[in-house]
PDB file of C-alpha atoms in Angstrom:
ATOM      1  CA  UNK A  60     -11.237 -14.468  98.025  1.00  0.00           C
ATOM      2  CA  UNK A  61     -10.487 -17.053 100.395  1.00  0.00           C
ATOM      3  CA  UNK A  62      -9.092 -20.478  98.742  1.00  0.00           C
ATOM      4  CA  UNK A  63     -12.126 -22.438 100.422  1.00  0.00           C
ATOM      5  CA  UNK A  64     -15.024 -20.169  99.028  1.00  0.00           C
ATOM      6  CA  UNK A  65     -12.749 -19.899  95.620  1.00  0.00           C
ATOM      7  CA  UNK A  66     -13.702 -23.897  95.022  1.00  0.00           C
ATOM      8  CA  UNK A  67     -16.837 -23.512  96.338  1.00  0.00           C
ATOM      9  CA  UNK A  68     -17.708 -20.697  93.651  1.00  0.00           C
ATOM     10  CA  UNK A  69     -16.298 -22.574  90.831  1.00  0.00           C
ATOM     11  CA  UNK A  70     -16.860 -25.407  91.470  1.00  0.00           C
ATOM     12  CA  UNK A  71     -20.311 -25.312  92.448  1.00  0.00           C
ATOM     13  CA  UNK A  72     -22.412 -25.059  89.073  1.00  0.00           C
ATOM     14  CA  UNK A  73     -20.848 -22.677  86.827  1.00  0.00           C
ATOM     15  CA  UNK A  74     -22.941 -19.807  88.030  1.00  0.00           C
ATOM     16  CA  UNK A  75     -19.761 -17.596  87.081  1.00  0.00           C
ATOM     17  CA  UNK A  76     -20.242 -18.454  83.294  1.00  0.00           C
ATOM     18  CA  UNK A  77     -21.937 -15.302  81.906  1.00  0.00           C
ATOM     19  CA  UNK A  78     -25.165 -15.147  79.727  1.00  0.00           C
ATOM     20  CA  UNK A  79     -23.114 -13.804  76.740  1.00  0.00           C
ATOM     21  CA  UNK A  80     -21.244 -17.065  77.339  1.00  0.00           C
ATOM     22  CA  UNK A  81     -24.051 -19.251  77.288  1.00  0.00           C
ATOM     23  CA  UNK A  82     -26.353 -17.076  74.387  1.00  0.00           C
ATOM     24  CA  UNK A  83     -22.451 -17.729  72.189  1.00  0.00           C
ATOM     25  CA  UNK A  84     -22.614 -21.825  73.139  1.00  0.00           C
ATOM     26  CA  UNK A  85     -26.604 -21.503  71.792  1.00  0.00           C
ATOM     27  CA  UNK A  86     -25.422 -19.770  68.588  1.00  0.00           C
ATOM     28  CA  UNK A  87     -22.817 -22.203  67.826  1.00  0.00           C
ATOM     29  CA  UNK A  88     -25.183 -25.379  68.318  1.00  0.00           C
ATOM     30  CA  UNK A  89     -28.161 -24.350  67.695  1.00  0.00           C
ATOM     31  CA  UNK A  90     -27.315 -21.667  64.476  1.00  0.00           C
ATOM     32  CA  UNK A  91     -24.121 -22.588  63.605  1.00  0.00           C
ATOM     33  CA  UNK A  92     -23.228 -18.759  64.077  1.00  0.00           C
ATOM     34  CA  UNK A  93     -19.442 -19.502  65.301  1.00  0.00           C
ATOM     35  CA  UNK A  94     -17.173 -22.141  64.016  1.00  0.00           C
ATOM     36  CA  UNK A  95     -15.331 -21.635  67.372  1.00  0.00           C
ATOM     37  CA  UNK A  96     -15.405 -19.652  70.544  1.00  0.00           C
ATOM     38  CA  UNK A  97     -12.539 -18.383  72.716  1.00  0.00           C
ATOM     39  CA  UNK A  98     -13.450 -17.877  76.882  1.00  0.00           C
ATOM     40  CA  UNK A  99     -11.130 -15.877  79.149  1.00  0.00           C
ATOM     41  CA  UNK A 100     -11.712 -15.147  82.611  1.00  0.00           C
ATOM     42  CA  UNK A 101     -12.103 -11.355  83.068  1.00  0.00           C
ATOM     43  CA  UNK A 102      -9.067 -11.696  85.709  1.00  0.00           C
ATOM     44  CA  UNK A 103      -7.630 -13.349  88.196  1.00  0.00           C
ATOM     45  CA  UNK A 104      -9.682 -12.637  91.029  1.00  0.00           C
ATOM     46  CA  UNK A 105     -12.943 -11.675  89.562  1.00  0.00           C
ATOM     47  CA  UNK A 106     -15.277 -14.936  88.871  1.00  0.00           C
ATOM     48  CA  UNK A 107     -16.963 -13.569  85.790  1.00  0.00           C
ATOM     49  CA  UNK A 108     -15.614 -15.820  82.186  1.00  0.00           C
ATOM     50  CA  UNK A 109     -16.973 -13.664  79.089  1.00  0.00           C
ATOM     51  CA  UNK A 110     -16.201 -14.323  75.368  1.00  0.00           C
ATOM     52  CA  UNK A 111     -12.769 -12.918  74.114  1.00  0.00           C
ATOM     53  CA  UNK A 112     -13.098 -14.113  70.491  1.00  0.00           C
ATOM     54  CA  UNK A 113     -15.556 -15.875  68.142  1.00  0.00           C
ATOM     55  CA  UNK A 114     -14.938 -17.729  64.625  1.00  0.00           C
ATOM     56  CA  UNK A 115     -17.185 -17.009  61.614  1.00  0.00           C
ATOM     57  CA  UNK A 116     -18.817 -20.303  60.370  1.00  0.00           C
ATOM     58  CA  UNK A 117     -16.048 -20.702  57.200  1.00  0.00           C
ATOM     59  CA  UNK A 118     -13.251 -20.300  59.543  1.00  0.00           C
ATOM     60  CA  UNK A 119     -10.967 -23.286  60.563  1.00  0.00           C
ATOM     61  CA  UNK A 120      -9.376 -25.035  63.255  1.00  0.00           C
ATOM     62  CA  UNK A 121      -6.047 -23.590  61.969  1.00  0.00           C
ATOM     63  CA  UNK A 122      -7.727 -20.180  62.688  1.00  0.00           C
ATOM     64  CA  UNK A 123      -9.205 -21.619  66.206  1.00  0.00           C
ATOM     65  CA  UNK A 124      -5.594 -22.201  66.893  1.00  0.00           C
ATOM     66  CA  UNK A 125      -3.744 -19.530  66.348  1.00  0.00           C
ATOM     67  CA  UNK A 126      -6.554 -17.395  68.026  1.00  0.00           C
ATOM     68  CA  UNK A 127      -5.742 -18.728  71.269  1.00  0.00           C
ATOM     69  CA  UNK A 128      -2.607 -16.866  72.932  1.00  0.00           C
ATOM     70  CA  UNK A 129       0.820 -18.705  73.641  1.00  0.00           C
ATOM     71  CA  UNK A 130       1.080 -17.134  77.040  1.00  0.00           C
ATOM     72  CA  UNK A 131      -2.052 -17.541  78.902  1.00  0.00           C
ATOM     73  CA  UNK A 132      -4.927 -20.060  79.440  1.00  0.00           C
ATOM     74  CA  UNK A 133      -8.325 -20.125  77.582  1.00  0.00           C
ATOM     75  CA  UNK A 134     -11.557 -22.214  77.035  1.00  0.00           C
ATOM     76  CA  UNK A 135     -12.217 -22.910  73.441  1.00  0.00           C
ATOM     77  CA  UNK A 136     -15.306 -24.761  71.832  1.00  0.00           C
ATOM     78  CA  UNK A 137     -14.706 -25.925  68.184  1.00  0.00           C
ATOM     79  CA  UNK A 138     -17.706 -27.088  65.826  1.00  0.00           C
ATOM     80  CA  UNK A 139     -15.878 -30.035  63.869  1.00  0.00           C
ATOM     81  CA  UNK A 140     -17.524 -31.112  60.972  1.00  0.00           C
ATOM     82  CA  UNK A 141     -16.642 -34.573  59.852  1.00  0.00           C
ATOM     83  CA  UNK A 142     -17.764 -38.095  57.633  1.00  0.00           C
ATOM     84  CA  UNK A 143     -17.710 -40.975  59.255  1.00  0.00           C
ATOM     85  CA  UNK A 144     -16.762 -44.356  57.962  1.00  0.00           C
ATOM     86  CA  UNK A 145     -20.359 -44.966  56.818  1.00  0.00           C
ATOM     87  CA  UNK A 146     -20.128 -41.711  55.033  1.00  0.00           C
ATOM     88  CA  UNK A 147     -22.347 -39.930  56.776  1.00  0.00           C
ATOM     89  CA  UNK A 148     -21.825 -35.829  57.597  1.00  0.00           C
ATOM     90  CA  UNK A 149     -21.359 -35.111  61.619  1.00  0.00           C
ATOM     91  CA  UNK A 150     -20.895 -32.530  63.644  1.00  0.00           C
ATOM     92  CA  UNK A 151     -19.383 -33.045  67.171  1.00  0.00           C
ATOM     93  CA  UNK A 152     -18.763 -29.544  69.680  1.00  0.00           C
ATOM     94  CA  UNK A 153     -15.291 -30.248  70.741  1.00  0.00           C
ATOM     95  CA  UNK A 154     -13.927 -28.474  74.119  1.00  0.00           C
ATOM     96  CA  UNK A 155     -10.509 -27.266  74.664  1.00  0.00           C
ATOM     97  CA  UNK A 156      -8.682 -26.487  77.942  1.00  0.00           C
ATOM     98  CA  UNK A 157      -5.969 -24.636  76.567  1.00  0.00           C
ATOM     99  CA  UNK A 158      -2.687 -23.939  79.012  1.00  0.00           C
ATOM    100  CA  UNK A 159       0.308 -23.291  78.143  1.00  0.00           C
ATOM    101  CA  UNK A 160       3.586 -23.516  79.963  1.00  0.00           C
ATOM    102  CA  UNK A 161       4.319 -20.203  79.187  1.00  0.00           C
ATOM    103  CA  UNK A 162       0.837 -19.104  81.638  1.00  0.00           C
ATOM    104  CA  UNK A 163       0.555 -17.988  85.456  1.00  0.00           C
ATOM    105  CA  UNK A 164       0.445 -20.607  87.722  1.00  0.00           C
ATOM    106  CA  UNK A 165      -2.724 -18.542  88.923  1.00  0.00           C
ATOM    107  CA  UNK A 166      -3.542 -18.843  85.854  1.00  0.00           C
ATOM    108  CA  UNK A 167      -3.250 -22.181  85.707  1.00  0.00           C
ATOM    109  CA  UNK A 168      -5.147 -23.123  88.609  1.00  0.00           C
ATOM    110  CA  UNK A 169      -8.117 -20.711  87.875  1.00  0.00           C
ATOM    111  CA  UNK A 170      -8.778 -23.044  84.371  1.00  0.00           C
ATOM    112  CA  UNK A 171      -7.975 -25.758  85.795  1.00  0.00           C
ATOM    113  CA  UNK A 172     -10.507 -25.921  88.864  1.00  0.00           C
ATOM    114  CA  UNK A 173     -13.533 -23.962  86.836  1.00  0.00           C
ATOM    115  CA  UNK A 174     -13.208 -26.367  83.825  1.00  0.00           C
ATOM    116  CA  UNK A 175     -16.146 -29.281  85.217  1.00  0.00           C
ATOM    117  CA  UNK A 176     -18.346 -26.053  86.071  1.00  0.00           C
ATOM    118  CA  UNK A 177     -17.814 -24.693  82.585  1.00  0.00           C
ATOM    119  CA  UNK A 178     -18.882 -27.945  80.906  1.00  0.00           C
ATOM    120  CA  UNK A 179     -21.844 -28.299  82.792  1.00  0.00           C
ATOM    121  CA  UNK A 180     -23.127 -24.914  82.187  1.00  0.00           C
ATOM    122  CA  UNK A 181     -22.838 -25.397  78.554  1.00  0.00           C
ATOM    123  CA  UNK A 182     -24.725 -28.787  77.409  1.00  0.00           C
ATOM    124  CA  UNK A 183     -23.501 -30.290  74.400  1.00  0.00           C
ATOM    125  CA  UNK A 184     -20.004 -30.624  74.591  1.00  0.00           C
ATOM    126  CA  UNK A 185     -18.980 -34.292  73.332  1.00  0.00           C
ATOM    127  CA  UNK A 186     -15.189 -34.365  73.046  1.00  0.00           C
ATOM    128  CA  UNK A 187     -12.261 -32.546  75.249  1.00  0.00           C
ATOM    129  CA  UNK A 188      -8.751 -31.944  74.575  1.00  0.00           C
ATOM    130  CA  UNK A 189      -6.430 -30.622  77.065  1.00  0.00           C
ATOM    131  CA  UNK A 190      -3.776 -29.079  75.729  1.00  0.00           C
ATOM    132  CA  UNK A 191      -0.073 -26.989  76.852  1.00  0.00           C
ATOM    133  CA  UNK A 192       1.550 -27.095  73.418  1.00  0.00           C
ATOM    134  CA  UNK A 193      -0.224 -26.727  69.529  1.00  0.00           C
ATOM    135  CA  UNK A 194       1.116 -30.509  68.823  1.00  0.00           C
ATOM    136  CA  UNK A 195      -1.651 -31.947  71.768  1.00  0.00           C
ATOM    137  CA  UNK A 196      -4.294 -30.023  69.772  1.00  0.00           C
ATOM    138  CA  UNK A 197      -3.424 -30.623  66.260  1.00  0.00           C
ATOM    139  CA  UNK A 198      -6.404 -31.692  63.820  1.00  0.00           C
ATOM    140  CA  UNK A 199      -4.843 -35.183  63.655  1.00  0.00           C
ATOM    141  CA  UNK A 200      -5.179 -35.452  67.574  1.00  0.00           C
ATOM    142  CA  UNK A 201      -8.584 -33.898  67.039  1.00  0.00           C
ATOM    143  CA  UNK A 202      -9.740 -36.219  64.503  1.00  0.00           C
ATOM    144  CA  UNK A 203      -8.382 -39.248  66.380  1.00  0.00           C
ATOM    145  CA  UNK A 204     -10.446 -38.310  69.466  1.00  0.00           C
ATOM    146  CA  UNK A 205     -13.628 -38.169  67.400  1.00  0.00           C
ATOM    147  CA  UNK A 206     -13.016 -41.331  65.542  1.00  0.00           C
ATOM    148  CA  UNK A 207     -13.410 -43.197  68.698  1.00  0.00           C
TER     149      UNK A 207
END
């Protein structure tokens, strides 16, 4: 695919995002089905993202993290369950664009160009992290972005 109609595919709307995609996202918020949910593009050249792992509602974000793989880039959506300061119970969808250093530049630049499309497709989302290392996702970084 030509680099011109490669934006113009992913960036324009997200159309790429699959329905099993989208029916996970409406699980999570809606049913609270998934703690989390792990995306991966299909590969590098095909524009089709699909669901490569999904969280049971008592899992963690320790488990969130060490589903996602060292080596290569994913999309991850995390339901974080908090109390605020008033003492009230919360629940905030947070979004992770995770890329290591280890990943493809392809890679890389796949993520990094289809993330905006990705977030649209799925309404909901009120925090991001991106992250190339398990330190610039760690729950304190997580609960540090929701505090605000």
């Amino acid at each position: 695919m030509a680099a011109h109609a490669f934006k113009k595919a992913v960036v324009g709307g997200g159309k790429w995002v699959t329905e099993e995609c989208k029916k996970s996202f409406m699980e999570m918020k809606w049913k609270k089905v998934h703690r989390y949910i792990v995306f991966k593009f299909v590969d590098d050249k095909s524009l089709s993202l699909t669901v490569d792992k999904v969280g049971g509602p008592g899992e963690s974000y320790d488990d969130l993290a060490a589903a996602l793989p060292r080596d290569d880039c994913r999309y991850a959506l995390f339901d974080f369950d908090f109390v605020t300061v008033d003492n009230c119970r919360k629940s905030k969808i947070l979004f992770i664009a995770w890329a290591p250093a280890e990943s493809r530049i392809r890679a890389k630049m796949l993520y990094a160009t289809s993330k905006e499309g990705l977030r649209r497709a799925l309404d909901g989302i009120h925090y991001e992290v991106q992250a190339t290392d398990p330190a610039e996702m760690g729950i304190d970084v997580i609960k540090d972005r929701v505090a605000k």
